[in-house]
Short mmCIF file of C-alpha atoms and ligand atoms in Angstrom, two decimals:
data_model
loop_
_atom_site.label_atom_id
_atom_site.label_comp_id
_atom_site.label_asym_id
_atom_site.label_seq_id
_atom_site.Cartn_x
_atom_site.Cartn_y
_atom_site.Cartn_z
CA MET A 28 43.06 129.20 151.70
CA LYS A 29 43.30 129.40 147.94
CA ILE A 30 46.87 128.87 146.90
CA LEU A 31 48.96 129.19 143.77
CA LEU A 32 52.22 127.22 143.85
CA LEU A 33 54.88 128.00 141.25
CA GLY A 34 57.19 125.30 139.89
CA SER A 35 57.17 121.89 138.24
CA GLY A 36 59.69 119.67 140.03
CA GLY A 37 59.75 117.03 142.74
CA ARG A 38 60.01 119.82 145.31
CA GLU A 39 56.72 121.26 144.08
CA HIS A 40 54.98 117.87 144.00
CA ALA A 41 56.09 117.32 147.61
CA LEU A 42 54.91 120.84 148.59
CA ALA A 43 51.56 120.23 146.86
CA TRP A 44 51.25 116.81 148.58
CA LYS A 45 51.90 118.40 151.96
CA MET A 46 49.54 121.36 151.42
CA ALA A 47 46.80 119.04 150.15
CA GLN A 48 46.75 117.34 153.58
CA SER A 49 45.65 120.55 155.30
CA SER A 50 42.01 121.12 156.27
CA GLN A 51 42.68 124.81 155.63
CA LEU A 52 43.20 124.27 151.91
CA GLU A 53 40.26 125.30 149.77
CA LYS A 54 41.87 125.17 146.34
CA LEU A 55 45.38 124.51 145.06
CA TYR A 56 46.68 125.61 141.67
CA VAL A 57 50.17 124.67 140.46
CA ALA A 58 51.87 126.50 137.62
CA PRO A 59 53.01 124.85 135.46
CA GLY A 60 53.08 121.68 137.62
CA ASN A 61 53.63 118.13 136.38
CA ALA A 62 51.68 114.88 135.97
CA GLY A 63 52.02 114.25 139.72
CA THR A 64 50.65 117.62 140.83
CA ALA A 65 47.77 117.16 138.36
CA GLU A 66 46.51 114.28 140.51
CA ILE A 67 46.11 116.44 143.63
CA ALA A 68 45.76 120.00 142.34
CA GLU A 69 44.84 121.94 139.22
CA ASN A 70 47.75 122.59 136.88
CA ILE A 71 47.79 125.97 135.18
CA ALA A 72 49.92 126.82 132.16
CA LEU A 73 51.64 130.02 133.27
CA ASP A 74 55.05 131.31 132.27
CA LEU A 75 57.01 131.86 135.50
CA SER A 76 58.74 134.92 134.07
CA ASP A 77 55.42 136.61 133.22
CA PHE A 78 54.60 138.25 136.55
CA LYS A 79 51.65 140.18 135.11
CA ALA A 80 49.96 136.96 133.93
CA ILE A 81 50.62 135.36 137.33
CA GLY A 82 49.16 138.43 139.07
CA ASP A 83 46.09 138.43 136.79
CA PHE A 84 45.50 134.75 137.54
CA THR A 85 45.63 135.28 141.32
CA ILE A 86 43.02 138.10 141.05
CA GLN A 87 40.72 136.14 138.74
CA HIS A 88 40.80 133.11 141.06
CA ASP A 89 40.79 134.86 144.46
CA VAL A 90 44.16 133.42 145.47
CA ASP A 91 45.27 134.33 149.03
CA LEU A 92 48.76 132.87 149.03
CA LEU A 93 51.53 132.54 146.46
CA VAL A 94 54.14 129.87 147.20
CA VAL A 95 57.25 130.20 145.04
CA GLY A 96 59.13 126.90 144.62
CA PRO A 97 62.19 127.76 142.47
CA GLU A 98 64.71 130.59 142.92
CA GLN A 99 64.52 132.28 139.52
CA PRO A 100 61.21 134.16 139.98
CA LEU A 101 62.38 135.28 143.44
CA VAL A 102 65.74 136.52 142.17
CA ASP A 103 63.81 138.26 139.36
CA GLY A 104 61.60 140.03 141.92
CA ILE A 105 58.19 138.34 141.91
CA HIS A 106 57.69 139.21 145.58
CA ASP A 107 58.46 142.88 144.88
CA TYR A 108 56.06 142.83 141.92
CA PHE A 109 53.23 141.59 144.16
CA SER A 110 54.01 144.14 146.92
CA SER A 111 54.20 147.03 144.49
CA GLN A 112 50.79 146.46 142.90
CA PRO A 113 47.88 147.65 145.07
CA ARG A 114 45.63 144.96 143.56
CA LEU A 115 48.06 142.21 144.65
CA SER A 116 49.56 143.58 147.84
CA ASN A 117 47.21 141.66 150.15
CA ILE A 118 48.39 138.31 148.75
CA THR A 119 51.01 136.70 151.00
CA VAL A 120 54.10 135.61 149.11
CA ILE A 121 56.09 132.69 150.53
CA GLY A 122 59.53 133.58 149.24
CA PRO A 123 61.75 136.63 149.78
CA THR A 124 61.99 139.92 147.93
CA LYS A 125 64.60 140.42 145.22
CA GLU A 126 66.98 141.87 147.81
CA GLY A 127 66.54 138.88 150.15
CA ALA A 128 66.91 136.45 147.25
CA GLN A 129 70.40 137.88 146.70
CA ILE A 130 71.63 135.45 149.35
CA GLU A 131 71.30 132.91 146.51
CA GLY A 132 71.32 135.18 143.45
CA SER A 133 74.75 136.65 144.17
CA LYS A 134 77.59 134.66 145.75
CA ASP A 135 79.46 137.96 146.19
CA PHE A 136 76.51 139.39 148.14
CA ALA A 137 76.28 136.21 150.24
CA LYS A 138 80.00 136.29 151.05
CA SER A 139 79.96 139.97 152.13
CA PHE A 140 76.81 139.29 154.16
CA MET A 141 78.51 136.41 155.98
CA LYS A 142 81.70 138.41 156.58
CA ARG A 143 79.69 141.37 157.90
CA HIS A 144 77.74 139.19 160.32
CA ARG A 145 80.63 136.88 161.27
CA ILE A 146 78.95 133.74 159.96
CA PRO A 147 81.45 130.89 159.47
CA THR A 148 82.26 130.35 155.79
CA ALA A 149 85.31 129.71 153.59
CA LYS A 150 87.73 132.65 153.22
CA SER A 151 87.35 134.27 149.81
CA GLY A 152 88.01 137.12 147.43
CA SER A 153 85.65 138.56 144.79
CA PHE A 154 86.79 139.92 141.45
CA ASN A 155 84.93 141.44 138.52
CA LYS A 156 85.73 141.16 134.82
CA HIS A 157 87.94 144.27 134.95
CA GLN A 158 90.12 142.71 137.66
CA LEU A 159 91.47 139.64 135.88
CA GLN A 160 95.12 140.33 136.85
CA GLU A 161 94.25 140.87 140.53
CA ALA A 162 92.12 137.71 140.44
CA LEU A 163 94.97 135.64 138.96
CA ALA A 164 97.40 137.02 141.55
CA PHE A 165 94.97 136.18 144.37
CA LEU A 166 94.57 132.66 142.99
CA GLU A 167 98.35 132.13 143.01
CA ASN A 168 98.37 132.75 146.75
CA GLN A 169 95.68 130.13 147.40
CA LYS A 170 96.26 126.46 148.12
CA ALA A 171 94.87 123.65 145.94
CA PRO A 172 92.14 122.58 145.34
CA TYR A 173 90.98 125.90 143.89
CA VAL A 174 87.29 126.80 144.20
CA LEU A 175 85.84 129.25 141.65
CA LYS A 176 82.23 130.40 141.80
CA ALA A 177 80.29 132.45 139.27
CA ASP A 178 78.54 135.20 141.20
CA GLY A 179 75.09 134.81 139.63
CA LEU A 180 72.67 131.96 138.96
CA ALA A 181 74.23 129.51 136.49
CA ALA A 182 71.78 126.58 136.56
CA GLY A 183 73.87 124.76 139.17
CA LYS A 184 76.96 124.75 136.93
CA GLY A 185 78.66 127.87 138.25
CA VAL A 186 81.08 126.20 140.68
CA ILE A 187 84.41 124.91 139.36
CA ILE A 188 86.91 123.05 141.53
CA GLU A 189 90.40 122.49 140.06
CA ASN A 190 93.42 120.75 141.55
CA GLU A 191 96.07 122.31 139.32
CA LEU A 192 96.89 126.00 139.41
CA SER A 193 97.34 126.24 135.63
CA LYS A 194 93.90 124.73 135.00
CA ALA A 195 92.35 126.95 137.66
CA LYS A 196 93.88 130.03 136.02
CA LYS A 197 92.45 129.01 132.65
CA ALA A 198 89.04 128.35 134.18
CA LEU A 199 89.08 131.68 136.01
CA THR A 200 90.01 133.55 132.83
CA LYS A 201 87.22 131.84 130.90
CA MET A 202 84.70 132.64 133.61
CA LEU A 203 85.61 136.33 133.82
CA LYS A 204 85.50 136.50 130.03
CA GLY A 205 81.85 135.53 130.05
CA GLN A 206 81.60 131.72 130.18
CA PHE A 207 78.37 131.98 132.16
CA GLY A 208 77.21 135.24 130.58
CA SER A 209 76.54 137.99 133.09
CA ALA A 210 76.44 135.40 135.91
CA SER A 211 80.26 135.28 135.80
CA ASN A 212 80.88 139.04 135.45
CA THR A 213 82.06 138.60 139.02
CA VAL A 214 83.80 135.47 140.33
CA VAL A 215 84.34 134.44 143.94
CA ILE A 216 87.60 132.58 144.65
CA GLU A 217 87.26 130.53 147.77
CA GLU A 218 89.31 128.43 150.16
CA PHE A 219 88.51 124.71 149.80
CA LEU A 220 86.85 123.18 152.84
CA ALA A 221 87.19 119.43 153.37
CA GLY A 222 84.30 117.85 155.23
CA VAL A 223 80.83 116.34 154.96
CA GLU A 224 77.94 118.34 153.54
CA LEU A 225 74.37 118.64 154.72
CA SER A 226 71.40 120.92 154.14
CA VAL A 227 69.50 122.71 156.89
CA PHE A 228 66.20 124.51 156.28
CA ILE A 229 64.24 127.15 158.13
CA ILE A 230 61.02 128.99 157.48
CA THR A 231 61.16 132.60 158.64
CA ASP A 232 59.12 135.80 158.73
CA GLY A 233 62.30 137.83 159.02
CA THR A 234 62.26 137.89 162.82
CA ASN A 235 61.15 134.47 164.01
CA TYR A 236 62.15 131.18 162.47
CA LYS A 237 61.30 127.50 162.71
CA ILE A 238 63.88 124.83 161.96
CA LEU A 239 62.72 122.06 159.61
CA PRO A 240 64.30 118.59 159.39
CA GLU A 241 67.84 118.58 157.96
CA ALA A 242 68.81 116.46 154.95
CA LYS A 243 71.76 115.13 153.01
CA ASP A 244 71.70 115.34 149.23
CA TYR A 245 73.65 113.16 146.77
CA LYS A 246 74.77 115.51 144.01
CA ARG A 247 76.92 113.44 141.66
CA ILE A 248 75.49 111.30 138.87
CA GLY A 249 77.70 108.28 139.64
CA GLU A 250 77.89 105.92 142.57
CA GLN A 251 80.48 106.67 145.27
CA ASP A 252 80.01 110.35 144.39
CA THR A 253 81.70 110.22 141.00
CA GLY A 254 80.98 111.94 137.69
CA LEU A 255 79.18 115.16 136.92
CA ASN A 256 77.16 117.26 139.32
CA THR A 257 73.39 117.01 139.04
CA GLY A 258 70.47 118.76 140.72
CA GLY A 259 70.50 115.90 143.23
CA MET A 260 70.12 112.12 142.88
CA GLY A 261 68.63 111.30 146.26
CA ALA A 262 68.37 112.49 149.84
CA ILE A 263 68.03 111.25 153.37
CA SER A 264 66.73 112.76 156.61
CA PRO A 265 67.71 112.85 159.44
CA VAL A 266 71.46 113.10 158.86
CA PRO A 267 73.23 110.77 161.33
CA PHE A 268 76.15 113.09 162.15
CA ALA A 269 73.87 116.10 162.72
CA ASN A 270 73.47 115.39 166.42
CA ARG A 271 72.14 117.79 169.04
CA GLU A 272 75.53 119.37 169.71
CA PHE A 273 76.17 120.00 166.01
CA MET A 274 72.66 121.36 165.38
CA ASP A 275 73.04 123.73 168.36
CA LYS A 276 76.17 125.12 166.70
CA VAL A 277 74.26 125.48 163.42
CA GLU A 278 71.50 127.39 165.19
CA ASN A 279 73.75 129.67 167.26
CA GLN A 280 76.57 130.29 164.80
CA ILE A 281 74.62 130.29 161.53
CA ILE A 282 70.81 130.47 161.72
CA ILE A 283 70.48 133.19 164.38
CA PRO A 284 73.18 135.48 162.92
CA THR A 285 71.65 135.05 159.44
CA VAL A 286 68.12 136.00 160.48
CA LYS A 287 69.40 138.86 162.67
CA GLY A 288 71.80 139.96 159.93
CA LEU A 289 69.00 140.23 157.37
CA LYS A 290 66.99 142.32 159.80
CA LYS A 291 69.96 144.52 160.70
CA ASP A 292 70.62 145.12 157.00
CA GLY A 293 66.98 146.17 156.55
CA ILE A 294 66.11 143.19 154.34
CA ALA A 295 62.55 141.96 154.89
CA TYR A 296 62.51 138.18 154.40
CA SER A 297 59.54 135.82 154.36
CA GLY A 298 59.96 132.27 153.22
CA PHE A 299 62.49 129.48 153.36
CA ILE A 300 66.24 129.65 153.82
CA PHE A 301 68.28 126.65 152.73
CA PHE A 302 71.70 126.55 154.37
CA GLY A 303 74.12 124.44 152.34
CA LEU A 304 76.59 123.51 155.07
CA ILE A 305 79.82 121.61 155.42
CA ALA A 306 80.96 120.12 158.70
CA VAL A 307 84.71 120.53 159.18
CA LYS A 308 85.98 118.71 162.28
CA GLY A 309 82.56 119.03 163.89
CA ASP A 310 82.07 122.72 163.10
CA PRO A 311 79.53 123.98 160.54
CA TYR A 312 80.47 126.38 157.71
CA VAL A 313 78.16 127.86 155.07
CA ILE A 314 78.97 126.70 151.53
CA GLU A 315 75.95 128.46 150.06
CA TYR A 316 72.59 129.94 150.85
CA ASN A 317 69.48 129.25 148.81
CA CYS A 318 66.32 131.34 149.05
CA ARG A 319 64.01 128.33 148.64
CA LEU A 320 63.69 124.67 149.55
CA GLY A 321 65.95 122.05 147.94
CA ASP A 322 65.12 119.40 145.39
CA PRO A 323 65.26 116.43 146.21
CA GLU A 324 65.71 117.47 149.87
CA THR A 325 62.06 118.62 150.09
CA GLU A 326 60.97 115.08 149.22
CA VAL A 327 62.38 113.92 152.59
CA VAL A 328 62.03 117.13 154.63
CA LEU A 329 58.27 117.62 154.20
CA PRO A 330 57.35 113.96 154.79
CA ARG A 331 59.08 114.36 158.19
CA LEU A 332 57.15 117.53 159.04
CA LYS A 333 54.12 116.41 161.05
CA SER A 334 52.70 119.91 161.48
CA ASP A 335 50.31 121.49 159.02
CA ILE A 336 52.45 123.52 156.62
CA LEU A 337 49.58 125.94 156.00
CA GLU A 338 49.70 126.80 159.71
CA LEU A 339 53.28 127.91 159.14
CA PHE A 340 52.37 129.87 156.00
CA ASP A 341 49.47 131.45 157.88
CA GLY A 342 51.94 132.33 160.64
CA ILE A 343 53.86 134.34 158.06
CA ALA A 344 50.68 135.93 156.67
CA THR A 345 49.46 137.03 160.11
CA ASP A 346 52.79 137.69 161.86
CA THR A 347 52.23 134.82 164.26
CA LEU A 348 54.94 132.38 163.16
CA SER A 349 56.42 132.36 166.69
CA GLU A 350 53.19 130.84 168.03
CA ARG A 351 53.14 127.95 165.54
CA ASP A 352 54.43 124.47 166.30
CA VAL A 353 56.84 122.40 164.29
CA GLU A 354 56.43 118.73 165.11
CA ILE A 355 58.87 116.32 163.51
CA ASP A 356 58.29 112.67 162.58
CA LEU A 357 61.09 110.67 164.21
CA ARG A 358 61.20 108.10 161.43
CA THR A 359 63.85 108.23 158.73
CA ALA A 360 62.88 109.27 155.22
CA SER A 361 64.86 108.45 152.09
CA THR A 362 64.28 109.46 148.51
CA VAL A 363 65.93 108.10 145.38
CA MET A 364 65.71 109.97 142.08
CA MET A 365 65.12 108.14 138.80
CA VAL A 366 66.64 110.10 135.94
CA ALA A 367 66.71 110.03 132.14
CA GLY A 368 69.58 108.20 130.44
CA GLY A 369 72.30 110.74 129.58
CA TYR A 370 71.37 113.23 132.32
CA PRO A 371 72.97 115.63 133.35
CA GLU A 372 74.24 115.89 129.78
CA SER A 373 71.82 115.63 126.86
CA TYR A 374 68.89 113.26 127.30
CA GLU A 375 65.55 112.49 125.70
CA LYS A 376 62.11 113.44 126.94
CA GLY A 377 58.68 111.98 126.19
CA LYS A 378 59.39 108.41 127.41
CA GLU A 379 56.26 106.66 128.61
CA ILE A 380 56.45 105.81 132.31
CA SER A 381 54.84 102.69 133.74
CA MET A 382 54.20 102.68 137.46
CA ALA A 383 52.44 99.43 138.20
CA ASN A 384 51.77 98.40 141.79
CA THR A 385 53.94 100.77 143.78
CA ASP A 386 52.76 100.04 147.28
CA GLU A 387 51.49 102.55 149.80
CA LYS A 388 54.66 102.49 151.83
CA SER A 389 56.30 104.83 149.32
CA MET A 390 55.37 108.24 148.01
CA VAL A 391 56.05 108.66 144.32
CA PHE A 392 56.93 112.30 143.68
CA HIS A 393 57.04 113.41 140.07
CA ALA A 394 60.07 115.57 139.27
CA GLY A 395 59.98 115.84 135.48
CA THR A 396 56.79 114.43 133.99
CA THR A 397 53.85 115.55 131.93
CA ILE A 398 50.70 114.07 130.44
CA LYS A 399 50.65 113.40 126.70
CA ASN A 400 47.77 111.56 125.00
CA ASN A 401 46.51 110.51 128.44
CA LYS A 402 49.84 108.92 129.30
CA VAL A 403 52.44 109.98 131.86
CA VAL A 404 55.71 110.68 130.05
CA SER A 405 59.12 111.97 131.10
CA ASN A 406 59.63 115.70 130.67
CA GLY A 407 63.00 116.45 132.27
CA GLY A 408 66.33 114.98 133.37
CA ARG A 409 65.21 114.12 136.85
CA VAL A 410 61.93 112.26 136.39
CA ILE A 411 60.58 110.49 139.51
CA ALA A 412 61.63 110.53 143.18
CA VAL A 413 60.54 107.65 145.38
CA THR A 414 60.35 108.55 149.07
CA SER A 415 59.89 106.02 151.87
CA TYR A 416 59.80 106.03 155.65
CA GLY A 417 61.62 103.53 157.80
CA LYS A 418 62.48 102.98 161.42
CA ASN A 419 66.06 103.46 160.27
CA LEU A 420 67.89 104.41 157.09
CA GLU A 421 68.32 100.82 155.97
CA THR A 422 64.60 100.01 156.02
CA ALA A 423 63.62 103.34 154.45
CA LEU A 424 66.05 102.79 151.56
CA LYS A 425 65.00 99.17 151.13
CA THR A 426 61.40 100.30 150.58
CA SER A 427 62.42 103.11 148.21
CA TYR A 428 64.45 100.66 146.09
CA GLU A 429 61.70 97.98 146.10
CA ASN A 430 59.27 100.51 144.70
CA LEU A 431 61.73 102.00 142.23
CA ASP A 432 62.00 98.50 140.75
CA LYS A 433 58.32 98.74 139.83
CA ILE A 434 58.71 101.98 137.86
CA HIS A 435 59.99 101.81 134.30
CA PHE A 436 60.81 104.02 131.35
CA GLU A 437 63.27 103.61 128.53
CA GLY A 438 66.83 104.55 129.50
CA SER A 439 66.08 105.21 133.16
CA TYR A 440 68.90 105.28 135.71
CA TYR A 441 69.23 105.71 139.45
CA ARG A 442 72.03 105.48 141.99
CA LYS A 443 71.96 102.32 144.08
CA ASP A 444 74.16 103.70 146.85
CA ILE A 445 72.09 106.54 148.32
CA GLY A 446 72.76 106.74 152.08
CA GLN A 447 75.51 104.08 152.03
CA ASP A 448 78.19 106.54 153.11
CA VAL A 449 76.50 107.27 156.43
CA MET A 450 75.26 103.76 157.30
P1 AMP B 24 77.40 125.36 145.44
O1 AMP B 24 76.75 125.55 144.11
O2 AMP B 24 77.90 126.61 146.09
O3 AMP B 24 76.58 124.49 146.35
O4 AMP B 24 78.69 124.46 145.17
C1 AMP B 24 78.56 123.20 144.56
C2 AMP B 24 79.36 122.18 145.29
O5 AMP B 24 80.75 122.53 145.25
C3 AMP B 24 79.05 122.10 146.78
O6 AMP B 24 77.95 121.29 147.04
C4 AMP B 24 80.33 121.53 147.32
O7 AMP B 24 80.36 120.13 147.15
C5 AMP B 24 81.38 122.14 146.45
N1 AMP B 24 81.96 123.33 147.10
C6 AMP B 24 81.56 124.60 146.97
N2 AMP B 24 82.32 125.42 147.72
C7 AMP B 24 83.25 124.65 148.32
C8 AMP B 24 84.33 124.92 149.21
N3 AMP B 24 84.63 126.15 149.61
N4 AMP B 24 85.06 123.87 149.64
C9 AMP B 24 84.78 122.62 149.23
N5 AMP B 24 83.78 122.30 148.39
C10 AMP B 24 83.01 123.30 147.93
N1 LIG B 25 69.54 119.71 145.74
C1 LIG B 25 70.19 120.94 145.75
C2 LIG B 25 69.34 122.10 145.49
O1 LIG B 25 68.14 122.06 145.50
O2 LIG B 25 69.91 123.18 145.29
#
């Protein structure tokens, strides 16, 4: 297979690493990629919003499969672009159509979808910018803490949780008046659910699905889950509380109704679904859907997938996903993200990274790096994720931290408490 992978984060380095292990891979291109993907694939400078240029590239280089890492091109309709062009329609796209990507692209869509298909989620109301008074009245009838969500993609910043009603009212007014541009033209007001979060992933062809290893992400910048939200500071897999009984509930109450619901609604879906879940007294609820894999979750999920990922992609291409096996590595995987000083607020890029002597027990996934004057330099807020296996969480984390100690760049920071809450 000749493959083009879109994206430039740790998720894409982990996807590239996993695909590169397959005997079925003939050539892998990554656009735009990073210094890590450059070691195992060919990086191509393509603008991910320029679908025509991406299409032209796949024709010129005989690409059979397009794997879309991030959500934005999916929400913008890259799958639909490929299906609508006769010259591109035989290329398999791993990632849903624009309509399917609405499960992530519109919180309002996701909430109505879950209500329609009786999928457990927080009770909510949706209000557009012409319904400010109704929205404020609805909010007054809610209990604290108040959860406000911008409907559209808002770079991970669209969820606001306030304890005081007066602050929540102000935040709601600001949102509906355009704080997040068109992303907050509609706002979802949601009941607060208290519990522990985890992420569950499937790959689906719209009818059949395969469950991948679950993971727990650490979203806050500070230790003990304090400070601002980030894209994710580390992840572990498996998740200790996600036992057989819990995962059966996830499959029966959430995964099956989601896949069936998409089909019933006439939405063709091929690719990954990321279920952001919260366990409340042992029962799973959906906090959010994503139409892609997670970052840094992928850096622990794919290392635990023993099966050839191209077999799964081929299963989607040839409608044979149900016949493919998913074999899981029983070891624990942990990943810890090294970030730029200042992240998730303003930070500097271009810091030279030294990575002397990281041993083979860890996989160093690049999340935000590039090559400048033959040197690897930082190129984002989240810079390097170090993944390790262990017979348990403690040994996996010990190895990740030992190897993180060998990686340096000016101003770097990482959380030292990844996984502590579940040990
Ligand atoms: P989201 O972008 O939807 O994942 O929301 C960001 C974070 O806000 C989640 O990871 C949760 O920690 C929190 N959150 C969102 N919705 C709720 C809710 N209904 N109850 C409690 N926490 C929530
Ligand atoms: N780590 C959370 C995400 O990828 O959305």
